Coordinates of C-alpha atoms and ligand atoms in Angstrom, one line a residue:
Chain H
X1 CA 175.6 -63.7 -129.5
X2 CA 173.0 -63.1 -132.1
X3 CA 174.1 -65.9 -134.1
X4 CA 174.2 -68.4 -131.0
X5 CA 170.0 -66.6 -131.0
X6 CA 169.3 -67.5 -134.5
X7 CA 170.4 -71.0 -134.1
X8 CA 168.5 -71.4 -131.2
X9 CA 165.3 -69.8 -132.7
X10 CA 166.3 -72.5 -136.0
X11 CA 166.9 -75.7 -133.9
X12 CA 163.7 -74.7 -132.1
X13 CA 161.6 -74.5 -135.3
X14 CA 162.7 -77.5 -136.3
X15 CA 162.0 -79.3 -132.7
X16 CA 158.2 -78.3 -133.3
X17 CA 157.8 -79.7 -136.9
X18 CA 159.9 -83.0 -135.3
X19 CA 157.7 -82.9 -132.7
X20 CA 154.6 -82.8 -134.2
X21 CA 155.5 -85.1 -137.0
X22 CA 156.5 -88.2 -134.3
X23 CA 153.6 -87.3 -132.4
X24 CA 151.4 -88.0 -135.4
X25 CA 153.5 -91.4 -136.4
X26 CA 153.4 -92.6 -133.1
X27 CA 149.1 -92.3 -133.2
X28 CA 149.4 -94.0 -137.2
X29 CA 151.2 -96.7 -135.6
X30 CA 149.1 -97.5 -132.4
X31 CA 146.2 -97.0 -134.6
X32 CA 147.2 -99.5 -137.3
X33 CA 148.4 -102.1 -134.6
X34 CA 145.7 -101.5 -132.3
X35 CA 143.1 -101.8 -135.2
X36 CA 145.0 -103.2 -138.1
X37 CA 142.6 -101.8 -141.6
X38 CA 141.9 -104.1 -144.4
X39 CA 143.1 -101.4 -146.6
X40 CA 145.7 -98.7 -146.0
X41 CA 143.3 -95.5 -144.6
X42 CA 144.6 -94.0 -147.7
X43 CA 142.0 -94.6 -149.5
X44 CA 139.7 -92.6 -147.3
X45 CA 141.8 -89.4 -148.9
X46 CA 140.7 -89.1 -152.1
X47 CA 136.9 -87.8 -150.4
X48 CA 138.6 -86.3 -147.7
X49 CA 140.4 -83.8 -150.3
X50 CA 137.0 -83.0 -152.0
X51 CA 136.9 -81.1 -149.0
X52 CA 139.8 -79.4 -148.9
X53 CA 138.5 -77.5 -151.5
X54 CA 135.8 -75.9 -149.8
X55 CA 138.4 -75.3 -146.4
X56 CA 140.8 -73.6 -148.9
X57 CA 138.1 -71.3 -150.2
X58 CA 136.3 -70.2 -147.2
X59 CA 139.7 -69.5 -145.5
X60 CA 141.0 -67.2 -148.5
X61 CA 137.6 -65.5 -148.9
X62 CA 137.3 -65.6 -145.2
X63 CA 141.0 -63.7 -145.2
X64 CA 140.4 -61.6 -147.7
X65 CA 137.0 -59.9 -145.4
X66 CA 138.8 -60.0 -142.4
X67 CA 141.7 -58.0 -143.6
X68 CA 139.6 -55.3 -145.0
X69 CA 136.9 -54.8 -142.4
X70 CA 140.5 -55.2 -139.6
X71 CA 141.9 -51.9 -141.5
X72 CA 138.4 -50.0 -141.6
X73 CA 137.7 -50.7 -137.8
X74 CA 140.7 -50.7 -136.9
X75 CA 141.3 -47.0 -138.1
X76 CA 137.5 -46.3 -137.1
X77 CA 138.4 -47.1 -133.7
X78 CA 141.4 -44.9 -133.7
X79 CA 139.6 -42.1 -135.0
X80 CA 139.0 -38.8 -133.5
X81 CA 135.2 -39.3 -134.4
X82 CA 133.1 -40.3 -131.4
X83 CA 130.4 -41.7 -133.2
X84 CA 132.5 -43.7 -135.2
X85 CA 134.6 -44.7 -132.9
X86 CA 131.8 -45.8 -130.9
X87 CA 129.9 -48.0 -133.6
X88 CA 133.3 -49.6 -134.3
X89 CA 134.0 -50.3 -130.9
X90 CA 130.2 -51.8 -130.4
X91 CA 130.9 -54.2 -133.6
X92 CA 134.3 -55.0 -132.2
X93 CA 133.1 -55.9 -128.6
X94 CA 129.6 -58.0 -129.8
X95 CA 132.0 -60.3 -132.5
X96 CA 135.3 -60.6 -129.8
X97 CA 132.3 -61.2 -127.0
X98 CA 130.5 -64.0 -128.4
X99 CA 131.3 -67.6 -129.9
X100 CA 132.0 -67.9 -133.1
X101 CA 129.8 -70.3 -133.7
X102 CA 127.2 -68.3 -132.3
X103 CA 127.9 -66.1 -134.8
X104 CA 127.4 -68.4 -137.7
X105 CA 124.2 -69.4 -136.7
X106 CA 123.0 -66.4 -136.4
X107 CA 123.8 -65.5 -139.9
X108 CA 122.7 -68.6 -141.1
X109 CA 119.5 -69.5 -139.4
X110 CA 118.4 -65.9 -138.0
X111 CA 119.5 -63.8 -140.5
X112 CA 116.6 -65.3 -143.3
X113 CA 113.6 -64.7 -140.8
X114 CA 111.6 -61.5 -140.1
X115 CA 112.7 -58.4 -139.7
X116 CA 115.6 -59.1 -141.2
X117 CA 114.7 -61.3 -144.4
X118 CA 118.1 -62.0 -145.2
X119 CA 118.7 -65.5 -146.9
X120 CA 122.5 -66.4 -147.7
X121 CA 124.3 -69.5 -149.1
X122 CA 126.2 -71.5 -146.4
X123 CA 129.2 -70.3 -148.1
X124 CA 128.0 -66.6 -148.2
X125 CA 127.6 -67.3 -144.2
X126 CA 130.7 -69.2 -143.4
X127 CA 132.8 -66.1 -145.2
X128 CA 130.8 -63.4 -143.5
X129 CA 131.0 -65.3 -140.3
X130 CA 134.3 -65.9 -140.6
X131 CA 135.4 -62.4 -141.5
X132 CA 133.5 -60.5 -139.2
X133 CA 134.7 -62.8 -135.8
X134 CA 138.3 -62.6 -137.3
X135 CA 138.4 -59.0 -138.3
X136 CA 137.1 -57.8 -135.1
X137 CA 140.2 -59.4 -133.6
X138 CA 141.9 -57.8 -136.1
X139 CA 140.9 -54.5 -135.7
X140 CA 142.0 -54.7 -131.9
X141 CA 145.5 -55.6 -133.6
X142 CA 145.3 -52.6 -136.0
X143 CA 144.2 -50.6 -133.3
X144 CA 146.8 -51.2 -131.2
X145 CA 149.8 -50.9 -133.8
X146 CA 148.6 -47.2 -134.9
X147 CA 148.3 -46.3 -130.9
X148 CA 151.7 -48.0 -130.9
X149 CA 153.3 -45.2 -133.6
X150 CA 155.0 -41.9 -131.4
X151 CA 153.2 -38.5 -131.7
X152 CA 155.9 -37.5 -132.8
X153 CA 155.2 -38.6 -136.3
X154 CA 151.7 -37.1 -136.4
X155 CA 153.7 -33.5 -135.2
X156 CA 155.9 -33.7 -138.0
X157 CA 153.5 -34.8 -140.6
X158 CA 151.5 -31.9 -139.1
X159 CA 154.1 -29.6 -139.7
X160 CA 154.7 -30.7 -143.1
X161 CA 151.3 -29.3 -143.6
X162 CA 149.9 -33.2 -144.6
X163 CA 145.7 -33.7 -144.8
X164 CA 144.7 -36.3 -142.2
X165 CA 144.3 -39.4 -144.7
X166 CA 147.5 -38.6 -146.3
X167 CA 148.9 -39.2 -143.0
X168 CA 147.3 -42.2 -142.0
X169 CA 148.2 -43.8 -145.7
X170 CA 151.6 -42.7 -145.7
X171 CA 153.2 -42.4 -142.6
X172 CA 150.7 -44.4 -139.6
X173 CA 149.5 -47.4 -141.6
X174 CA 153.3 -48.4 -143.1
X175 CA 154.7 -48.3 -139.9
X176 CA 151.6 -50.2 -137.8
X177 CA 151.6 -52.9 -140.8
X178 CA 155.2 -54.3 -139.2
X179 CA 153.8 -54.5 -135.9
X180 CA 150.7 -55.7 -137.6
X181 CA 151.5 -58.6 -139.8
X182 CA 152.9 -61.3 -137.2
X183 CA 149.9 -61.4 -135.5
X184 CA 147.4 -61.1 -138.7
X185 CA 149.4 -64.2 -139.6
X186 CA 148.4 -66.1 -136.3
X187 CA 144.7 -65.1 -137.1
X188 CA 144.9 -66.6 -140.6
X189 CA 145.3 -69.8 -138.3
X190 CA 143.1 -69.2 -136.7
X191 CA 140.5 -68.8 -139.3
X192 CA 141.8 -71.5 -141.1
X193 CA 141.2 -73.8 -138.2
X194 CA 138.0 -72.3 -137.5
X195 CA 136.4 -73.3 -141.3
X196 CA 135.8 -76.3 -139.9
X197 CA 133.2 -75.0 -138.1
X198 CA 131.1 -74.1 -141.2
X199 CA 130.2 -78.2 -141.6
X200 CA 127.7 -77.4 -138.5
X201 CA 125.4 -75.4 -141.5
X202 CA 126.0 -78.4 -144.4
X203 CA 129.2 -76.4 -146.5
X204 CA 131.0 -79.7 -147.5
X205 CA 134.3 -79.0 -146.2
X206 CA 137.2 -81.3 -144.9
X207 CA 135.5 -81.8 -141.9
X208 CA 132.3 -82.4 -143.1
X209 CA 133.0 -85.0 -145.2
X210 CA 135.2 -86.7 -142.7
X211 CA 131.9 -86.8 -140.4
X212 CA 130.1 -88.1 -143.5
X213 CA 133.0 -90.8 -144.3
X214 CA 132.9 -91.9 -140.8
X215 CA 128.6 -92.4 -140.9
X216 CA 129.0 -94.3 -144.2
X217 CA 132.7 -96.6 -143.4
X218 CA 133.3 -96.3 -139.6
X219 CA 137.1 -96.1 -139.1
X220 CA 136.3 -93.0 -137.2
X221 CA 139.9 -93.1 -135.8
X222 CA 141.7 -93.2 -139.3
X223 CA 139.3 -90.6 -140.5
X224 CA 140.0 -87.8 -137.6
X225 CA 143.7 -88.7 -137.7
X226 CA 143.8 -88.1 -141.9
X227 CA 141.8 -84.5 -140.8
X228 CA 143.9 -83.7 -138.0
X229 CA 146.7 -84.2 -140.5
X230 CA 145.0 -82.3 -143.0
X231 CA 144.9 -79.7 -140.9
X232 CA 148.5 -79.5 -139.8
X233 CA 149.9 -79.4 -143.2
X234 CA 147.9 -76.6 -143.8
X235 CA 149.0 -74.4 -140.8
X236 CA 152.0 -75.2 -140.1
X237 CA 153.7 -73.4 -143.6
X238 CA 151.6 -70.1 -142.1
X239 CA 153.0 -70.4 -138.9
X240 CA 156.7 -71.1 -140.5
X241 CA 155.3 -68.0 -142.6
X242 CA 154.8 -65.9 -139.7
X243 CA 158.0 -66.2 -137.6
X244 CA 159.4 -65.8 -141.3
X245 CA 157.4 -62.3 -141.3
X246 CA 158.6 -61.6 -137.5
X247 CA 162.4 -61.8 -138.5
X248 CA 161.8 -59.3 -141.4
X249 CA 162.4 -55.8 -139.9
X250 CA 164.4 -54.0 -142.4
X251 CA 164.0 -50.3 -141.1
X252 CA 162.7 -51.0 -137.0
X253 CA 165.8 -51.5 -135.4
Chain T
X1 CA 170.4 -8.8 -140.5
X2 CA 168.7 -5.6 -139.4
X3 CA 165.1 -6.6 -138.9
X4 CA 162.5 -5.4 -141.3
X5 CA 160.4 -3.0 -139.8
X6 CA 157.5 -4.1 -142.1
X7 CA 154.0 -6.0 -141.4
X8 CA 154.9 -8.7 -139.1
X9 CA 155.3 -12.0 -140.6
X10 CA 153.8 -13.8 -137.1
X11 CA 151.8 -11.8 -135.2
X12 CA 150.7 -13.0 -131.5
X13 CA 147.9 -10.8 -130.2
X14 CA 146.5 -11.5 -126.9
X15 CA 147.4 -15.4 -126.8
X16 CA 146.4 -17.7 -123.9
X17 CA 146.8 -21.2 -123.4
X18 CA 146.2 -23.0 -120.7
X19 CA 145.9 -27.4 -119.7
X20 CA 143.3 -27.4 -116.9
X21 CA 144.4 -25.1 -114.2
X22 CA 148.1 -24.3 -115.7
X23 CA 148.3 -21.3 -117.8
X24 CA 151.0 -21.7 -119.8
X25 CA 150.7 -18.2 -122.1
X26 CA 149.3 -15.2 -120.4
X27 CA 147.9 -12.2 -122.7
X28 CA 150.8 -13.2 -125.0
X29 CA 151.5 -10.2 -127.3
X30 CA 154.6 -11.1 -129.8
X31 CA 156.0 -10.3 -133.5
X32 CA 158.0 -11.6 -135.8
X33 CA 159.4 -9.3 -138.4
X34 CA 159.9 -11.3 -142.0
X35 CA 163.3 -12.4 -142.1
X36 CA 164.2 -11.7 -138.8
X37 CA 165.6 -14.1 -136.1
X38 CA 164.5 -14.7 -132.8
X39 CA 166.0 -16.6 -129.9
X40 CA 163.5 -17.6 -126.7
X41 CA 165.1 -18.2 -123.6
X42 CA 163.5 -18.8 -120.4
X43 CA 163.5 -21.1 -117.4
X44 CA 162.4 -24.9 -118.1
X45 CA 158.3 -24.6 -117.7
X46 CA 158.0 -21.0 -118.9
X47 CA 156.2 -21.8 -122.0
X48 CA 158.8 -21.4 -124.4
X49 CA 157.8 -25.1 -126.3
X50 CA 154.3 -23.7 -126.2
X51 CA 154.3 -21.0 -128.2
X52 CA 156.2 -23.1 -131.0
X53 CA 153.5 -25.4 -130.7
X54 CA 150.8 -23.8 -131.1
X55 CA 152.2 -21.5 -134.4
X56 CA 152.5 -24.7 -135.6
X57 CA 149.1 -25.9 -134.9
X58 CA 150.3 -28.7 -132.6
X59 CA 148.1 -27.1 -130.0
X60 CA 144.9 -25.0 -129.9
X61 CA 145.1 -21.5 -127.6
X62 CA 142.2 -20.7 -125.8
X63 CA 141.6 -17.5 -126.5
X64 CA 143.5 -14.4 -128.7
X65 CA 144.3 -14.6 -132.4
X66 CA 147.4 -15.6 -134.3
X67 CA 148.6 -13.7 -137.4
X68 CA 150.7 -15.2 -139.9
X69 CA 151.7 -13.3 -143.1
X70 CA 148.3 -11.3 -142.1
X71 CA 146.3 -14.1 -141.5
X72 CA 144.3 -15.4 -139.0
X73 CA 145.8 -18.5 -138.3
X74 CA 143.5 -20.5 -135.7
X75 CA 140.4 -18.3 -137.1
X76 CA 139.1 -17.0 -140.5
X77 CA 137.3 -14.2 -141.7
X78 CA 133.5 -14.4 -141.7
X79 CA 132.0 -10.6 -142.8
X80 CA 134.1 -9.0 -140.4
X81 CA 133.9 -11.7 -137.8
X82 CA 136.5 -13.9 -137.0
X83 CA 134.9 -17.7 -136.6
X84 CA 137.0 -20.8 -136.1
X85 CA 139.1 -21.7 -139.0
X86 CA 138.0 -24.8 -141.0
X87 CA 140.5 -27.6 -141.4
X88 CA 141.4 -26.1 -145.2
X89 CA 142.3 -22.5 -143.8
X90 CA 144.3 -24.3 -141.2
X91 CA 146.4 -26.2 -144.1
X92 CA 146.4 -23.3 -146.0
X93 CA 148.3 -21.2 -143.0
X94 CA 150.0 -23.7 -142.1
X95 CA 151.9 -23.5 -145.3
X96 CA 154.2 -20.9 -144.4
X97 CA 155.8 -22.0 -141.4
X98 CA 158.0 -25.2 -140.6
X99 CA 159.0 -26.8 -137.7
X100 CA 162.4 -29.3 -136.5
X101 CA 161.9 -30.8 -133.5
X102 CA 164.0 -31.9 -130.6
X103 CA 163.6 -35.3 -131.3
X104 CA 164.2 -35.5 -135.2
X105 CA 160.9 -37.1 -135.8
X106 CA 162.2 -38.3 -139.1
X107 CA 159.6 -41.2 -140.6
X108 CA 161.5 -44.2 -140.3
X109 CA 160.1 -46.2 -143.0
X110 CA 161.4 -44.1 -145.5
X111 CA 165.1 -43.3 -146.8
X112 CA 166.9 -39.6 -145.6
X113 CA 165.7 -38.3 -149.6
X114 CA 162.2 -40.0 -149.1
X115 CA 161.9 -38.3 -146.1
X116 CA 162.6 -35.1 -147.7
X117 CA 160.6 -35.5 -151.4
X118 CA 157.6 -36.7 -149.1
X119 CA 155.7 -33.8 -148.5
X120 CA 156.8 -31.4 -151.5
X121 CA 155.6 -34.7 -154.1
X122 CA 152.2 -35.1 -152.0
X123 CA 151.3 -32.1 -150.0
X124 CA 152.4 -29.2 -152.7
X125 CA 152.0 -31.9 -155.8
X126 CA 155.0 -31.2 -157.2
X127 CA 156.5 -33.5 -159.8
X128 CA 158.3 -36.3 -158.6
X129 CA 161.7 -35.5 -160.2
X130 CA 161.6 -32.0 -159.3
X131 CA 161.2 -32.7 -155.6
X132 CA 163.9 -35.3 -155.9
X133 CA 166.3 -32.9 -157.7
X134 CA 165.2 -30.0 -154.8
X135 CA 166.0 -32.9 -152.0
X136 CA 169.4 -33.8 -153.3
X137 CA 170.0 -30.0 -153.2
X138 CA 169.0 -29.5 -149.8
X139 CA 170.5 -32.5 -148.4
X140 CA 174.2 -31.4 -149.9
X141 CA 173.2 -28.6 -148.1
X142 CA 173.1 -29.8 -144.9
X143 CA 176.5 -32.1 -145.9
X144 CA 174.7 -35.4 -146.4
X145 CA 174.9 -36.2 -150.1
X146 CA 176.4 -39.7 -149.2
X147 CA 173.5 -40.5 -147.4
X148 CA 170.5 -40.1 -149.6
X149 CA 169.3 -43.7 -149.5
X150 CA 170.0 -44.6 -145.9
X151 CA 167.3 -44.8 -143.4
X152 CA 167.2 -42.8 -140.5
X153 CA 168.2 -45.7 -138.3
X154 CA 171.3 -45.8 -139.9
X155 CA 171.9 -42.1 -139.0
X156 CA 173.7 -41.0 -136.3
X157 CA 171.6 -37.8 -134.2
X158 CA 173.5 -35.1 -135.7
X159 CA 172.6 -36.5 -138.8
X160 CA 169.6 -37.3 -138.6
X161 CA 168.5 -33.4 -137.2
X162 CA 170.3 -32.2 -140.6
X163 CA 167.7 -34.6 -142.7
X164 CA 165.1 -33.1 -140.8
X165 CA 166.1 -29.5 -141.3
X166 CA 166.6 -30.1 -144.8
X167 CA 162.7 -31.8 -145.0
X168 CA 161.4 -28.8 -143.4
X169 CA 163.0 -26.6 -145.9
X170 CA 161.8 -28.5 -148.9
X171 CA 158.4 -26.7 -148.1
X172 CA 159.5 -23.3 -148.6
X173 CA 158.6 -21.9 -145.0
X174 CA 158.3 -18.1 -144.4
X175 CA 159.0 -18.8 -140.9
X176 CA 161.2 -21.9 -139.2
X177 CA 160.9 -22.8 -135.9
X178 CA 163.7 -24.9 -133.9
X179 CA 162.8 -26.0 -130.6
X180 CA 165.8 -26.7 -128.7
X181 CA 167.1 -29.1 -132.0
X182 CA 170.5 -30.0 -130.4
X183 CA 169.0 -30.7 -126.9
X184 CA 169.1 -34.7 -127.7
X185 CA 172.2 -34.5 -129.2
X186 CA 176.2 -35.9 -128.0
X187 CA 178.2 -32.8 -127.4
X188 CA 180.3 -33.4 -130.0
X189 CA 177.5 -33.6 -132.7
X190 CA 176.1 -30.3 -131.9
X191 CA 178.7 -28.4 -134.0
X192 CA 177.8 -29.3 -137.1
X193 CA 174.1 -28.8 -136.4
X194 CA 174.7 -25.3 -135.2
X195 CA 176.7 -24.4 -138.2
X196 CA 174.0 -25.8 -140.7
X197 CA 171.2 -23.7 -138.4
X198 CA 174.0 -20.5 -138.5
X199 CA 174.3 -21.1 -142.1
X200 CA 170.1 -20.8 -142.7
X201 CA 170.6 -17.7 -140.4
X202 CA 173.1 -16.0 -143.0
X203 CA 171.3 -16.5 -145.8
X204 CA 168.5 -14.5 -144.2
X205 CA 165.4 -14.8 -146.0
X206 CA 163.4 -17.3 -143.6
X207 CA 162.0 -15.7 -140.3
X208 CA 163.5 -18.0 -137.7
X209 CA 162.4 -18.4 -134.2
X210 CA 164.7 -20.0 -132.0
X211 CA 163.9 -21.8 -128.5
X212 CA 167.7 -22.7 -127.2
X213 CA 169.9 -23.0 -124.3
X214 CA 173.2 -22.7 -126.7
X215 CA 173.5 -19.0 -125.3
X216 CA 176.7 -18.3 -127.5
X217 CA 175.0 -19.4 -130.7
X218 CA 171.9 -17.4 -129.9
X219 CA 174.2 -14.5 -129.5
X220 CA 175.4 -15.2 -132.3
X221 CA 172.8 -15.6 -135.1
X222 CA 169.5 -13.8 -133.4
X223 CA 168.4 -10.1 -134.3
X224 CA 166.3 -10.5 -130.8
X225 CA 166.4 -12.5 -127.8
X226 CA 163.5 -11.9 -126.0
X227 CA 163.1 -13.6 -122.5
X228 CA 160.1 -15.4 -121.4
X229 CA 159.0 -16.4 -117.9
X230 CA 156.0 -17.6 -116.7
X231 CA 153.7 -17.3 -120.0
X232 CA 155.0 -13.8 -120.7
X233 CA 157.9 -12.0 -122.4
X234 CA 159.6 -10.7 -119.6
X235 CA 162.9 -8.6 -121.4
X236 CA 163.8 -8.2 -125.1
X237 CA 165.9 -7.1 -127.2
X238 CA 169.3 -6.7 -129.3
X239 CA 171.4 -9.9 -127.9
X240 CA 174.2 -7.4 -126.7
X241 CA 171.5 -5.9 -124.5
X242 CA 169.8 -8.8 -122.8
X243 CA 173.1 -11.0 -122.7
X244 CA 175.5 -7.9 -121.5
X245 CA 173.3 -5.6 -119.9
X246 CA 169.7 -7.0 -118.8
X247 CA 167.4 -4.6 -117.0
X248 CA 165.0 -6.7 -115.5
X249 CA 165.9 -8.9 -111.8
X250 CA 164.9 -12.5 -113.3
X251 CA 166.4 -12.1 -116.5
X252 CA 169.4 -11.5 -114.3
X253 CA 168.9 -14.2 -112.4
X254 CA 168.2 -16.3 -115.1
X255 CA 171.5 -15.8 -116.7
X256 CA 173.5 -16.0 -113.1
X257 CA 172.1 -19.5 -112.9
X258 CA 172.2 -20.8 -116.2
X259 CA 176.1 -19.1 -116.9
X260 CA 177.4 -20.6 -113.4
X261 CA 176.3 -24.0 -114.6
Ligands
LIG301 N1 150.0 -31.3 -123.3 C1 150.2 -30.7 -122.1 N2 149.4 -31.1 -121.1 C2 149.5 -30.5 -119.9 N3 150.5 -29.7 -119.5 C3 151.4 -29.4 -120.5 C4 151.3 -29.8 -121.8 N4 152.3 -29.3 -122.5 C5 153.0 -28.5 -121.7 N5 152.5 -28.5 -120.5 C6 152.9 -27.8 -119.3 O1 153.0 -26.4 -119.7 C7 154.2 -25.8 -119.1 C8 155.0 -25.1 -120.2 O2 155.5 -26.2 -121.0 P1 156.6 -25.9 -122.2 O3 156.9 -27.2 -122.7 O4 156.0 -24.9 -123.1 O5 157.8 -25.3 -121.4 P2 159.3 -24.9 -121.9 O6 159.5 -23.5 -121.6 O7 159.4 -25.4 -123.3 O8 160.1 -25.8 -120.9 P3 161.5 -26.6 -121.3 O9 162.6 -25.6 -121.2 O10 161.6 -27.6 -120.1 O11 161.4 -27.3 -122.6 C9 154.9 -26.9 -118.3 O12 154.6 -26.8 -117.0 C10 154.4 -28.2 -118.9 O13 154.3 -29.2 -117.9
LIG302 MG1 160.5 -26.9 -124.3

């Protein structure tokens, strides 16, 4: 029975990458009989990469915010501290509440006027953007998987006499992170797909210069097909990543 | 085993606890002696779990004071005051007493000897391969040395209970409180838990306090059984006395029901 399972869950993964492979041959070859292209629309790649550059970048720095300010609200939010778990909560609601792109304007065009006289570099903004949306979601997550753990753990770590942040590093936060890492990898897609945004305040990024390409050489089809491929190669290894991750469960049986 | 007629080791002086309307303790007045060994029985509701819990500092009372090894427990001394205790008294109190619970509570993440070196290597900062020498100790003890790297879910219950007696020995406690540890056990894995429990009980040391419904073991390994109904102690006394010849109407009750069963 559980092999007959694991068989299924492989034929399945396989049926998605099939899937969206024909689904993308089948638009390359209505698109090259419809509108057959002097030259192949690889040579719209080379500028498109440029790009990639800039999407690669903002989604590690991106991650990299995201994860830590996930962990610090997401334990703020489960703390005993009303004040703190207040604040937390307000941050969490205002980012999870409004667009993203809301968001990035605000810290891109707001954020340098008075009172707040903040200038940052459209990179500086697409990270903090980008962190704060996705690590409010992410703090929900943590949230969630330290509710998730069984008093039972906090009695006996009580009764083995442990301070209240040796607790949380060494017996709640290893056990939330298994419950915790599936879906922190579906945010990383998220995020990832979500850089693209960040072209709306002139970061030169994948999208961006696909928009570019298409003002300066037309072909818009050939262009947003080469980005929307561009894309999928990036996030499809995550998402193989993450139901790699949701197998893993070496101690939770 | 003849109890020590010194200063208590846990002293409960005037204890109440209540959730919302329900008082669960009454005016709860209760020692320990060092090394002695006390059984609770009493119906289910009676407040038997509660007074384990909050010795431990699992829950707060509402009002009366706590002794352990002649300190206030839930308070400290201010002049000759007692205030609140601060979160480092409360560790510091702690120390002496232990805890195994009905439902293991063993950290799954972490092997039977991880589970064991845990505490001693980052609560009392002792060296890594001291702890681990201590933990092999105790868990031949408790007949697991063949299990030292498996994790709890590849324990069986009885097992697993032994692991977590042996981690709440690795802290040295003055006093060790079991409430009702065989409770979510198979029938047939109840022996060898009993016989570890019987074992810690000869050796004699370690104050125990007991909460059980395992009447022939209680019999067996307690200096006292003290019955408890209602958020008060009802009867106590010498096993022989409160199994065999119980004075009081719902002690006798009590055991009517619970030996016709
Ligand atoms: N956290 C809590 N909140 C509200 N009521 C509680 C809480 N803990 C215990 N109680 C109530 O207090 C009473 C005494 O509970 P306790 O667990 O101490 O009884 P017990 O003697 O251990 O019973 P049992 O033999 O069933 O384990 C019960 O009525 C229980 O429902
Ligand atoms: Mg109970």
């Amino acid at each position: 029975m559980p092999n007959e399972d694991h068989l299924l869950v492989k034929i399945r993964n396989y049926a998605f990458l099939v899937i969206g492979l024909l689904a993308i041959g089948i638009a390359i070859g209505v698109e090259l009989t419809v509108n057959p292209p002097e030259t192949a629309p690889f040579d719209l790649l080379p500028i498109l990469l440029r790009g990639l550059a800039v999407t690669i970048e903002l989604t590690l720095l991106g991650a990299a915010l995201a994860l830590v300010v996930a962990i610090v609200a997401g334990v703020a939010r489960s703390s005993g501290h009303i004040i703190v778990r207040t604040i937390t909560g307000f941050y969490v609601e205002v980012f999870r509440g409004t667009s993203i792109l809301v968001q990035l304007f605000w810290i891109f065009f707001v954020l340098p006027l008075p009172p707040f006289n903040l200038s940052l570099t459209p990179l500086q903004a697409g990270v903090l953007a980008l962190g704060l949306n996705v690590g409010a979601y992410g703090a929900e997550v943590v949230r969630g998987a330290i509710g998730a753990i069984p008093s039972g753990q906090i009695e006996a770590s009580i009764a083995l006499n442990m301070s209240p942040g040796l607790m949380m590093r060494r017996v709640i936060i290893p056990q939330a992170m298994v419950r915790i890492l599936p879906p922190f990898g579906n945010l990383l897609i998220e995020l990832l797909k979500a850089t693209s945004l960040v072209s709306l305040i002139t970061l030169s990024d994948v999208t961006f210069q696909g928009l570019a390409l298409r003002q300066s050489v037309g072909r818009t089809t050939e262009v947003f097909l080469l980005i929307l491929v561009i894309y999928f190669l990036l996030a499809y290894p995550l998402t193989l990543g993450v139901r790699w991750l949701e197998r893993q469960r070496q101690w939770a049986t | 085993m003849q109890a020590n007629s010194s200063a208590p080791i846990v002293r409960f002086e005037n204890v109440t606890k209540s959730f919302g309307e329900l008082t669960v303790l009454r005016q709860l007045d209760f020692d320990v002696a060092p090394a002695e060994k006390v059984t609770i029985v009493g119906p289910s509701g009676s407040g038997k779990t509660t007074i384990l819990r909050v010795l431990m500092t699992l829950e707060k009372p509402n009002d009366g004071v706590i002794w352990v090894n002649g300190e206030p427990l839930w308070h400290q001394k201010s002049g000759d005051k007692l205030v609140p205790a601060s979160e480092k008294h409360l560790r510091k109190v702690r120390g002496s007493i232990g805890m195994v619970f009905q439902h293991f509570n063993l950290f799954p993440h972490m092997t039977a000897l991880r589970n064991v070196t845990e505490a001693p290597i980052h609560v009392l900062k002792m060296p890594k391969g001291d702890a681990e020498q201590r933990a092999v100790e105790l868990l031949q003890k408790v007949g697991l040395s063949d299990k030292l790297g498996h994790y709890p879910s590849q324990l069986s219950g009885g097992q697993k209970q032994r692991v977590a007696i042996a981690r709440a020995l690795a802290m040295r406690p003055k006093v060790m409180l079991f409430d009702e540890v065989t409770s979510a056990l198979d029938p047939e894995l109840v022996g060898e838990v009993l016989n570890v429990i019987r074992e810690l009980a000869e050796e004699g040391e370690m104050a125990m306090l007991l909460v059980t419904h395992e009447m022939g073991f209680a019999r067996e390994v307690s200096d006292r059984v003290v019955f408890f109904d209602k958020g008060r102690v009802v009867e106590q006394g010498p096993p022989e006395q409160i199994f065999g010849s119980p004075q009081n109407e719902r002690t006798k009750a009590f055991f009517n029901a619970v030996l016709r069963h």
